[in-house]
XYZ file of C-alpha atoms in Angstrom:
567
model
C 266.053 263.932 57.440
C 268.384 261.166 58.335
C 267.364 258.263 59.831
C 268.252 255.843 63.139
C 267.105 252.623 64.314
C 263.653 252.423 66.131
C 264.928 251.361 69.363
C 267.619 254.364 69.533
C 265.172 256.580 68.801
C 262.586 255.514 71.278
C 265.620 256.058 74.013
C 266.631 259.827 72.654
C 263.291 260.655 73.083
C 263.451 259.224 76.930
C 266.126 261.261 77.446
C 264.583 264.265 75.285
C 262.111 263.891 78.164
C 264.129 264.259 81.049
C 263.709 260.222 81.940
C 265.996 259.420 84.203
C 264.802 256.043 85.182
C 262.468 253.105 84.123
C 260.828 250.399 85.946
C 260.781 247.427 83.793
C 260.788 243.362 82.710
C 262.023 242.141 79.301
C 260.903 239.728 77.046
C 261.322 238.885 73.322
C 259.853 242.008 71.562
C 261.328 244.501 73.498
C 265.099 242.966 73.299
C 266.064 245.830 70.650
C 264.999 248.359 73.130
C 267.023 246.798 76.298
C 269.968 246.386 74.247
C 270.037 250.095 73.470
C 269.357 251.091 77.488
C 272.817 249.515 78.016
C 274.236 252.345 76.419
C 272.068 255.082 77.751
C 271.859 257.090 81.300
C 268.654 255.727 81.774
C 268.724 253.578 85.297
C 266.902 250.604 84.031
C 265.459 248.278 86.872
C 264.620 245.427 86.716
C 261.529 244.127 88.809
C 260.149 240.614 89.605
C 256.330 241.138 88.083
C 255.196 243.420 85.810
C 252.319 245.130 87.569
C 255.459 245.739 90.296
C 256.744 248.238 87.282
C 253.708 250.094 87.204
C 253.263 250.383 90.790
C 257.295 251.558 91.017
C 256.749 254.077 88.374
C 253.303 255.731 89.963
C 255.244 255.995 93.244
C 258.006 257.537 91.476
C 255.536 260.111 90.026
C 253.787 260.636 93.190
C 256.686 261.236 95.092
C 258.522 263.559 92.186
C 255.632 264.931 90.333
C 257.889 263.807 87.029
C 256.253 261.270 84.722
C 256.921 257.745 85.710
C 257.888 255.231 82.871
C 257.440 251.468 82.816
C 258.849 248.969 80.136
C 256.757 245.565 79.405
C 256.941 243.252 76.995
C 253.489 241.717 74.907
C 251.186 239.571 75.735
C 251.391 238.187 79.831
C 253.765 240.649 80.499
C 251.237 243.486 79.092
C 248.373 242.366 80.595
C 250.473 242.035 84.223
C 250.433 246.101 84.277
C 247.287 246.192 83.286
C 246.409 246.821 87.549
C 249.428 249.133 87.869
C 247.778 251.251 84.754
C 243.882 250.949 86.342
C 245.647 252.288 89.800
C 247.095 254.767 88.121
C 244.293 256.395 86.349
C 241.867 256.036 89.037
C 244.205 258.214 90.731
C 245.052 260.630 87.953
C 248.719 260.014 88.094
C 250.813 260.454 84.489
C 252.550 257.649 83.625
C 253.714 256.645 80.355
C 253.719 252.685 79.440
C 255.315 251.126 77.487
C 254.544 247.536 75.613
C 256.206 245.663 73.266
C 253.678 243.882 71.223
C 254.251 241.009 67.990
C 255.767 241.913 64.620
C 252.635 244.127 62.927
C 252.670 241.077 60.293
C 251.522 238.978 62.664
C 249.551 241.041 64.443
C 245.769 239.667 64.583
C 247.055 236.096 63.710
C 246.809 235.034 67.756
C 250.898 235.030 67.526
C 252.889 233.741 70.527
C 252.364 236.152 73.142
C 249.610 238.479 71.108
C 247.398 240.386 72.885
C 245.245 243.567 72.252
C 246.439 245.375 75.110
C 245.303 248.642 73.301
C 242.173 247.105 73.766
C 242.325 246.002 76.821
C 243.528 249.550 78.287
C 241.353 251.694 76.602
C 239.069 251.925 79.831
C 241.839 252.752 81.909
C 244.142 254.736 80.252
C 244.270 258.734 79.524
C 245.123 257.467 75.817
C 246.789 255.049 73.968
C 248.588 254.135 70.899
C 249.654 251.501 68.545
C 252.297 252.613 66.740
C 251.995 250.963 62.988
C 253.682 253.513 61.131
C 257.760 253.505 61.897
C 257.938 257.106 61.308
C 255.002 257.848 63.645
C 257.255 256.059 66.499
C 258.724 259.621 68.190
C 255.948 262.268 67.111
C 253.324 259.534 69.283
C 256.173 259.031 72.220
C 256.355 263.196 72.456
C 252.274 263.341 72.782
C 252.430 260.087 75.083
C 254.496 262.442 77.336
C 252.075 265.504 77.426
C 249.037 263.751 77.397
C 250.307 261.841 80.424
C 251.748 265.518 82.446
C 248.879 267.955 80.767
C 245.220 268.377 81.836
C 244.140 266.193 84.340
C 246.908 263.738 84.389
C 246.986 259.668 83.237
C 248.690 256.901 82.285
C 249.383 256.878 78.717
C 250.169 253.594 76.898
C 252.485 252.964 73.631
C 252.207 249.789 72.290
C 255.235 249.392 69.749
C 255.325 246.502 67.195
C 258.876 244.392 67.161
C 259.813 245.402 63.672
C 258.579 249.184 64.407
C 261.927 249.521 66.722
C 263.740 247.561 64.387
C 263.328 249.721 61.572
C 264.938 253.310 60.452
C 262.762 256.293 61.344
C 262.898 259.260 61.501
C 263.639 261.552 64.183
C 262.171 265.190 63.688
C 263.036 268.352 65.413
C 260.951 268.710 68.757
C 258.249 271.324 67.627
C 255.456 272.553 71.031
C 252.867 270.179 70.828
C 249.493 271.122 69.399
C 246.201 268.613 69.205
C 242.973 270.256 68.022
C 240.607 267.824 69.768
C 242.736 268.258 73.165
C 242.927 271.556 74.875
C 242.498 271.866 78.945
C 241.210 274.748 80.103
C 244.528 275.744 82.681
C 243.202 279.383 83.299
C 240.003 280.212 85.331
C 236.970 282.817 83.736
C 237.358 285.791 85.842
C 233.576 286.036 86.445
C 233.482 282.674 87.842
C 236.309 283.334 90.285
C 234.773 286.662 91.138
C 231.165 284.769 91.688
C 232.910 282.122 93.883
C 234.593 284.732 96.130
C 231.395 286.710 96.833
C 229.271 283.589 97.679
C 232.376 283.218 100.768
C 231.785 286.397 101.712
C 228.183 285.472 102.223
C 228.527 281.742 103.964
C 228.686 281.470 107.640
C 229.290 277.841 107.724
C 232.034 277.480 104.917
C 234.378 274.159 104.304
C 237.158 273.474 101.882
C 236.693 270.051 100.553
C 240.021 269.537 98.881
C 241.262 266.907 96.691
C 243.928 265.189 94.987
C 244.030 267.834 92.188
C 245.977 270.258 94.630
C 248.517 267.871 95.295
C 248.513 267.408 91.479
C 248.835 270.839 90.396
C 251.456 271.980 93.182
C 248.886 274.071 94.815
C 248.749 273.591 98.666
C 250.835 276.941 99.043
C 247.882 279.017 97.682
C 244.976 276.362 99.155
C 247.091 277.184 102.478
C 247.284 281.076 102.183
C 243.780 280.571 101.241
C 242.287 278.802 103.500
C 244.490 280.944 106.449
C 243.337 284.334 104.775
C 239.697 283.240 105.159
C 239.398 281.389 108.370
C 237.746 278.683 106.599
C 238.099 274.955 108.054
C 239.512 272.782 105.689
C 238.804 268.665 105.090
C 240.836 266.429 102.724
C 240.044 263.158 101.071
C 242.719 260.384 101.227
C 243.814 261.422 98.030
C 244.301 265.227 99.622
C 246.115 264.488 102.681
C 249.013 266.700 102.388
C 247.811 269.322 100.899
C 247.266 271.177 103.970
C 249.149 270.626 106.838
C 247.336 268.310 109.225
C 248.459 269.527 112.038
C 247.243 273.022 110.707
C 244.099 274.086 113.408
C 241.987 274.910 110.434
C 242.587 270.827 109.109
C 239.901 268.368 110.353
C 241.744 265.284 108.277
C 239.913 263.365 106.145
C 236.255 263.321 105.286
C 234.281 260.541 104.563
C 233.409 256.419 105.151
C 236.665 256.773 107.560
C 237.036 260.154 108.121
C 236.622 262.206 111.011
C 233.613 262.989 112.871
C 234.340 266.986 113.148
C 235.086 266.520 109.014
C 232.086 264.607 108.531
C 229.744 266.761 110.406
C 231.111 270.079 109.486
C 230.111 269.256 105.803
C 226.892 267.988 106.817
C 226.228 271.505 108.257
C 227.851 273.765 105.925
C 226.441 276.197 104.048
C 228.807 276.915 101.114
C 231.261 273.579 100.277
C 234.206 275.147 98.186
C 235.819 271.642 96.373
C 239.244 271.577 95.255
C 240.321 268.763 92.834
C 237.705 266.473 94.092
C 235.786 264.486 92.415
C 232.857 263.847 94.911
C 233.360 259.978 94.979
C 231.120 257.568 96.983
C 233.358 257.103 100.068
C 233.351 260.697 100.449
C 229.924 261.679 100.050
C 228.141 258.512 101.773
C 224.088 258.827 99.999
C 223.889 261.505 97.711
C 220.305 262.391 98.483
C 222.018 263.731 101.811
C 225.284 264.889 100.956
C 225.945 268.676 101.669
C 221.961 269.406 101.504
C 222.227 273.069 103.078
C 225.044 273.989 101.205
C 225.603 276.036 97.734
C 228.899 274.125 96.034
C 231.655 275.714 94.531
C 233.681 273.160 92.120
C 237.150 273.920 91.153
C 238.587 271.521 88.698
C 240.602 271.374 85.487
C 238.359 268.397 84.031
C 235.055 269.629 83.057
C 233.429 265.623 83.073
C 233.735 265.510 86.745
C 231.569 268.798 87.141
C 228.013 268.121 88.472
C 229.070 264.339 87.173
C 228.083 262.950 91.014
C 226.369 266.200 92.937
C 225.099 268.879 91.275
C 227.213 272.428 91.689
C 225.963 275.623 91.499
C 229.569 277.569 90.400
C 231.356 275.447 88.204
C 235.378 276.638 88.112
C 236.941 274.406 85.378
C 240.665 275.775 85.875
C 243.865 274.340 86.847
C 244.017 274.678 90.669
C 247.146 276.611 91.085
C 245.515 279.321 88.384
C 242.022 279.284 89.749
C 244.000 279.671 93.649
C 246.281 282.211 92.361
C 243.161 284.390 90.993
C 241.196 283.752 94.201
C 243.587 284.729 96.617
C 244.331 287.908 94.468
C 240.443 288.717 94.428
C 240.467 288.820 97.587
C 243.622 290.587 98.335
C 242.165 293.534 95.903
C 238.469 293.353 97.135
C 237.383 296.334 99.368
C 234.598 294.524 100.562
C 237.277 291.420 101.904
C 238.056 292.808 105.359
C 240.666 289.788 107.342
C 239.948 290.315 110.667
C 235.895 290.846 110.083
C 235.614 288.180 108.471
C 237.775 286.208 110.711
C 235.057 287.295 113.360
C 232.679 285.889 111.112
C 233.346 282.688 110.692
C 234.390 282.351 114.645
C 231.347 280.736 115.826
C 231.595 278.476 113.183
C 235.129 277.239 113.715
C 234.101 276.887 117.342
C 230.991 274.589 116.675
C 233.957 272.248 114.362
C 236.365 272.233 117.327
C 233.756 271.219 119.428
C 232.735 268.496 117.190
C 236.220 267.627 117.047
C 237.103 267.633 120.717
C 233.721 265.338 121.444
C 234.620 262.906 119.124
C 238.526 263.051 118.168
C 240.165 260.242 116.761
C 241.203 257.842 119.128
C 241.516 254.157 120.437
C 241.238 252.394 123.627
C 244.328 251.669 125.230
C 244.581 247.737 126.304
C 247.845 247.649 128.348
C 250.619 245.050 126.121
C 248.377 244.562 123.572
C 249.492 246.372 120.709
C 246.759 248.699 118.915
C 247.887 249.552 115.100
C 246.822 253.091 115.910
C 249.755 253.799 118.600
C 251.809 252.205 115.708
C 251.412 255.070 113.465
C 251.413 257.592 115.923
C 254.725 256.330 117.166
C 256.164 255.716 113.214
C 254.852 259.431 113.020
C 256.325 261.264 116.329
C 259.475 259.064 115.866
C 259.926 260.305 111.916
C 258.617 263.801 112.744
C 256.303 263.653 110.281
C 258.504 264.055 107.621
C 258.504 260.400 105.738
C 257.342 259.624 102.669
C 254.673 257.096 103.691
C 253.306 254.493 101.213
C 250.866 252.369 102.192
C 249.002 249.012 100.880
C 244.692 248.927 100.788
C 242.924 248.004 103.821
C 242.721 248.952 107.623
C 246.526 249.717 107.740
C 245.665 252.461 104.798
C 242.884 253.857 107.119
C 244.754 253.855 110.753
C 247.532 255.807 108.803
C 245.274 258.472 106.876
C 244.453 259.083 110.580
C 246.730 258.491 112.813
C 250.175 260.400 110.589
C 249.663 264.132 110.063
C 251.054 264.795 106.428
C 252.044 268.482 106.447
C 253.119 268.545 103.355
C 252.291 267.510 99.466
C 253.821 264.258 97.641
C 254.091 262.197 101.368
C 251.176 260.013 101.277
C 251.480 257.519 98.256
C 248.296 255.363 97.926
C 245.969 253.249 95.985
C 242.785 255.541 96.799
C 239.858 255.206 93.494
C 240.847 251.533 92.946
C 242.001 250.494 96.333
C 244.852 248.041 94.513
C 246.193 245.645 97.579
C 249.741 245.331 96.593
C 250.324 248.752 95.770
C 252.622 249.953 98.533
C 256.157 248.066 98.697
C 256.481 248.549 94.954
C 255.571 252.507 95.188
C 258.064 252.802 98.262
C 260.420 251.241 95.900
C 259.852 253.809 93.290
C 259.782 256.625 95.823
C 262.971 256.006 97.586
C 264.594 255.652 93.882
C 263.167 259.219 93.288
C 264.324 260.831 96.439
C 267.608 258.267 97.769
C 267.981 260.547 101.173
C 264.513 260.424 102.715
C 262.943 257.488 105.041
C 260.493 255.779 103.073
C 258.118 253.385 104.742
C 255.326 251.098 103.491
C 252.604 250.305 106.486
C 251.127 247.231 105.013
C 248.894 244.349 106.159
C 249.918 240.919 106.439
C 247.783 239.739 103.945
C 247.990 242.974 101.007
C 252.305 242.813 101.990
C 252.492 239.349 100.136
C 250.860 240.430 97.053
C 254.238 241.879 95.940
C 256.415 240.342 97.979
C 258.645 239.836 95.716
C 259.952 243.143 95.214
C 261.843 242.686 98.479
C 264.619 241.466 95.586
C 264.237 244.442 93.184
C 264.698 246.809 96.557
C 267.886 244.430 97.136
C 269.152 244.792 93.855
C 268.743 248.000 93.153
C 270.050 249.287 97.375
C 265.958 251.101 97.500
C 266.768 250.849 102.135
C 262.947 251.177 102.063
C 261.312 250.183 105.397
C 257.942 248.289 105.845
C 255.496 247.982 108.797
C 253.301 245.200 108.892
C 250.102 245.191 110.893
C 249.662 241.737 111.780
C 246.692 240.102 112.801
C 246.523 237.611 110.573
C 243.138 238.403 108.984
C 242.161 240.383 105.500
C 241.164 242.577 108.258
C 239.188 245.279 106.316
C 236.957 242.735 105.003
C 236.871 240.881 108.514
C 235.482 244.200 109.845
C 232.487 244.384 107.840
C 231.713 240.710 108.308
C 232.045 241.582 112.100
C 229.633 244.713 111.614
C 227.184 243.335 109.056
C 227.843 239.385 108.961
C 227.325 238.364 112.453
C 231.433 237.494 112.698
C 231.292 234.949 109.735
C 234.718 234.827 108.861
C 234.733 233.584 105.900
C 237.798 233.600 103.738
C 239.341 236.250 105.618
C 241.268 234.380 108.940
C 244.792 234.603 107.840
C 245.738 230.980 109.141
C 249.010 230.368 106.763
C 251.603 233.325 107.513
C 255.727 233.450 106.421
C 258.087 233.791 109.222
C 258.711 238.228 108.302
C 261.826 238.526 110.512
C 262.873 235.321 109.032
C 261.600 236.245 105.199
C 263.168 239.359 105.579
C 266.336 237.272 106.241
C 266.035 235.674 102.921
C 265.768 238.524 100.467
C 268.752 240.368 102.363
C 266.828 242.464 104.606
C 266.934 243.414 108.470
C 263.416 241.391 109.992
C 262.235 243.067 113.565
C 259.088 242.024 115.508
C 257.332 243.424 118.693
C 254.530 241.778 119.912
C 254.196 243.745 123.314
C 253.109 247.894 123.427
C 256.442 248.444 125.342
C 258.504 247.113 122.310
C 256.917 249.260 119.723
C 259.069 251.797 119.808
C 262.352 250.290 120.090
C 262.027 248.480 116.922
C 260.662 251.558 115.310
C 263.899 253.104 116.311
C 265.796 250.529 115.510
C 264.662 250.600 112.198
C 265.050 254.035 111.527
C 268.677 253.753 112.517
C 269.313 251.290 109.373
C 270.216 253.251 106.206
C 271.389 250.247 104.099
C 269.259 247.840 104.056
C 265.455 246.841 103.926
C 263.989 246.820 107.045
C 260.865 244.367 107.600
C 258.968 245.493 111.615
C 256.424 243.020 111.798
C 253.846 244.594 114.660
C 251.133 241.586 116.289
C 248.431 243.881 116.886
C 245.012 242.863 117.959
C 243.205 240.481 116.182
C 239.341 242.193 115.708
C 240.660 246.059 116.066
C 238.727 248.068 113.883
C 238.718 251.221 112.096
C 236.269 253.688 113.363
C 234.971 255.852 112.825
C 232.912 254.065 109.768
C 229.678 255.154 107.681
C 228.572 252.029 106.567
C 227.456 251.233 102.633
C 224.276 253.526 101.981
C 223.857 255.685 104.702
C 224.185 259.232 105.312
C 227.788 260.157 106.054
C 226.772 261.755 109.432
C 225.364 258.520 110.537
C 229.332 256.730 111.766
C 230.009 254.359 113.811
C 232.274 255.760 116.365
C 233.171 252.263 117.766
C-alpha cells in the first residue's frame, strides 16, 4: 500500500466524505494541513474566534443535515471550541472537530500551546480521538464521520499530533464501517410498535410530545401523516419546532417554562403522552413529581440512556424515528380495529377542551401605541418572510418571543442553542447556514447584550459575502436575567442594565454592513422591508423595544408546569 503525506490524506478523506466546506482558524500545528486546503475544493473560511467555527459548522449541520467540520489549532485555539462542541452535543448535532495538538514527543512535557483537549472534551463530545499512530490517521477520521452522523448524533473530536500529518501513512481502501461495542438500534421491535398503537386506540386525552430527534432523523413527514391520521394534538419543545407545521390546527407550539398555556395544560391532562425524540428535560417538564401524572407514556427514541432516564415510561420504543413512524403509521393503516373517522369522533371533545384552552389564553402582548413590543417584531419578520426563513437565534428573551411569535412549518428553520442555552450562538450559525443554503433569507434575532458575544463574525460574513441579516432586540438589559430579578428579586438589577451599548447602524457601518434602526411601532416594518430587499450585504435592524417587556407565559424554577405566569 503506497503511502502520502499526513496532511493530504486527512484532506482526501474530507473530500471522501462529501466535505464541501470548513469553518476554521490556523495556527502552528495545523500549517501542513492549511497548506494542503489551498489545493483542494474544500471552501476553507476563515473566522475571527474559534468557538465562532464551531458555532458556523453546527448551523451548517442544522440547516443541511450534512456533518459540519471545524479546523482549530492546539492549545487556546482548542480550548476556544470547547463551547461550540458543549452546544453542539447538548443538542445532538454531528459535527466533526478537528485539533491540531504538539508534536507526540512533546506531548505531556507542558509544550507551547499543549493542552489535553481530549481530556477536556470527553464530557461533551459523542467520542474522541488522539491519533498517535500515523497509520491510524484515516481509519479514525472515517469512524469520526459515522460516529458523528449515526445513532443519536454528536460532535466528534480528532486531535492530530504535528508530526502525525507530517508523516507518510497510509491510505486504505474505504471498507463499511463496523465497531463491536457501537451498534444503534435504527429499527423498532414490532411488538412494541404494535403495544404503542393499541394504548392510542384506548386514550381519550392523547398528546404528541415531539422532540428534536424528528427533526434529526428527517421524520416530520410521517410525525405529520401521523399525527393528521389520528387527530391527536401535537406540542413541540424548542428543539422540535418545525417538525410540525405550526400553523397546523393540531400544533399548540411549544411546551414548557415558555410554552403555551393550551400546550402546557393539555399535557397536564392527558392521558396517554406519545414522546418523539425528547428527552424529557427540566424546562419541559417543570417538577417531576407532577409532570404528566394521569398519563401512560409512550417513548420513542433511538438512544436507550434517555429512556425512563428523567420520567419513568411505561412503552419504551428505542428506534430511529423515521423507522419507528414508518411502522406506526403502517400499523395503523393495516389495523381493522383503526377506523379514521371514529376515531376522529373520539378524540373530538378532546381537541375541543385544547382549543378552548388555547383561545382563553393564546399567546399574546399588550399593545402600547409607538412603543415597540419585540413580539410584533417577530410577527412582522414572520408575515413579511412568509414564514419561510431560516431563523437563527441567540439565548435569552429574543430566543423565547421567536419560538412563539414565528410559526416554523417546516424542519431545519429554527437554529438554536436549546440544552446549553450558549449566548453567542446565533450570528455565527446564520453564518454557517446561509453558506449551506446561499439563496434563502437568513436572519439572526439577537439581544443586544448575547449579539456582542460574537460580534466579530460580522468580518467572516464580510469576507466570505454570508448577506445574513440580524435583528436586535434592544433594551439595553441581559433581559432574560432582568426578568427573573423583576419576578423573584424585587427589581434588583444587578449586573444586568445594559448601560455601555455600540452605535449598531453605525457598527454595522464599520464591518461593511447596511445598519437600520426603528425606534417607533410605525417604523417596524419599513426597515424590516428594507432589509429584506438587500441581497448583498449584511444587514444590522436594531429594534428599541421596551425596556421591562417580558416573556410570558413563564413557570417559574420548581413548580408545576401548569402553574404559569400569564403576565
Amino acid at each position: 500500500m503506497s503511502k502520502i503525506k499526513g496532511a493530504k490524506a486527512i484532506v482526501q478523506c474530507l473530500v471522501e466524505e462529501g466535505v464541501d466546506t470548513i469553518f476554521g482558524f490556523p495556527g502552528g500545528v495545523i500549517l501542513d494541513l492549511y497548506d494542503e486546503l489551498m489545493d483542494s475544493p474544500i471552501k476553507n473560511l476563515l473566522v475571527r474566534h474559534e468557538q465562532g467555527a464551531v458555532h458556523a459548522a453546527d448551523g451548517y449541520a442544522r440547516a443541511s443535515g450534512k456533518v459540519g467540520v471545524a479546523l482549530l489549532t492546539s492549545g487556546p485555539g482548542a480550548t476556544n471550541g470547547v463551547t461550540g462542541i458543549a452546544t453542539a452535543y447538548m443538542d445532538s448535532i454531528p459535527l466533526v472537530v478537528l485539533t491540531g495538538q504538539v508534536p507526540r514527543a512533546l506531548i505531556g512535557n507542558d509544550a507551547f500551546q499543549e493542552v489535553d483537549i481530549v481530556g477536556i472534551t470527553r464530557p461533551c463530545t459523542k467520542h474522541n480521538y488522539l491519533v498517535s499512530n500515523p497509520d491510524d490517521l484515516v481509519p479514525v477520521l472515517r469512524e469520526a464521520f459515522y460516529l458523528a452522523a449515526s445513532g443519536r448524533p454528536g460532535p466528534v473530536l480528532v486531535d492530530m499530533p504535528k508530526d502525525v500529518m507530517a508523516s507518510l501513512v497510509a491510505y486504505p481502501e474505504k471498507t463499511e464501517i463496523r465497531m463491536q461495542t457501537y451498534q444503534p438500534t435504527v429499527e423498532p421491535h414490532p411488538g412494541q410498535v404494535a403495544k404503542a398503537c393499541k394504548a392510542m386506540l384506548k386514550a381519550k386525552r392523547p398528546v404528541l410530545y415531539v422532540g428534536g430527534g424528528v427533526i434529526l432523523s428527517n421524520s416530520s413527514k410521517e410525525l405529520t401523516e401521523l399525527a393528521e391520521k389520528t387527530q391527536i394534538p401535537v406540542t413541540m419543545t424548542l428543539m422540535g419546532l418545525g417538525a410540525f407545521p405550526g400553523t397546523n390546527p393540531l400544533s399548540m407550539g411549544m411546551l414548557g417554562m415558555h410554552g403555551s398555556y393550551a400546550a402546557n395544560m393539555m399535557v397536564a391532562k392527558s392521558d396517554l403522552l406519545i414522546a418523539v425524540g425528547a428527552r424529557f428535560d427540566d424546562r419541559i417538564t417543570g417538577r417531576l413529581d407532577t409532570f404528566a401524572k394521569e398519563a401512560e407514556i409512550i417513548h420513542i427514541d433511538i438512544d436507550p440512556t434517555s429512556i425512563s432516564k428523567n420520567v419513568k415510561v411505561d412503552i419504551p420504543l428505542v428506534a430511529d424515528c423515521k423507522n419507528a413512524l414508518l411502522a406506526m403509521n403502517a400499523w395503523f393503516d393495516s389495523s381493522p380495529e383503526f377506523d379514521k373517522a371514529a376515531f376522529a369522533e373520539k378524540h373530538k371533545a378532546w381537541i375541543e377542551q385544547v382549543q378552548e384552552w388555547n383561545a382563553k389564553h393564546p399567546l399574546s402582548y399588550q399593545d402600547e401605541g409607538e412603543i415597540i413590543k419585540p413580539q410584533h417584531v417577530i410577527e412582522t419578520i414572520n408575515r413579511l418572510t412568509g414564514g419561510d426563513a431560516i431563523i437563527t437565534t441567540e439565548v435569552g428573551q429574543n430566543q423565547m418571543w421567536t419560538a412563539q411569535f414565528y410559526k416554523f412549518n417546516q424542519p431545519r428553520q429554527l437554529l438554536t442553542s436549546g440544552g446549553l442555552g450558549t449566548m453567542g450562538y446565533g450570528l455565527p450559525a446564520a453564518i454557517g447556514a446561509k453558506i449551506a443554503f446561499p439563496d434563502k433569507t437568513v436572519i439572526d434575532i439577537a439581544g443586544d447584550g448575547s449579539i456582542q458575544m460574537n460580534i466579530q463574525e460580522l468580518a467572516t460574513a464580510k469576507q466570505y459575502g454570508a448577506a445574513v441579516k440580524i435583528a436586535i432586540l434592544n433594551n439595553n438589559y441581559l433581559g432574560m436575567v432582568r426578568q427573573w430579578q423583576e419576578l423573584f428579586y424585587d427589581r434588583r438589577y444587578s449586573g444586568t442594565p445594559m448601560e455601555v451599548t455600540p452605535d449598531f447602524v453605525e457598527l454595522a457601518k464599520a464591518y461593511g454592513a447596511v445598519g437600520l434602526r426603528a425606534k417607533t411601532k410605525s417604523e417596524v416594518e419599513a426597515v424590516i422591508k428594507e432589509a429584506l430587499a438587500i441581497n448583498d450585504r449584511v444587514v444590522i435592524m436594531e429594534f428599541a423595544i421596551k425596556r421591562e417587556e417580558c416573556v410570558f407565559p413563564m413557570v417559574p424554577a420548581g413548580r408545576s408546569t401548569t402553574e404559569m405566569l400569564l403576565a
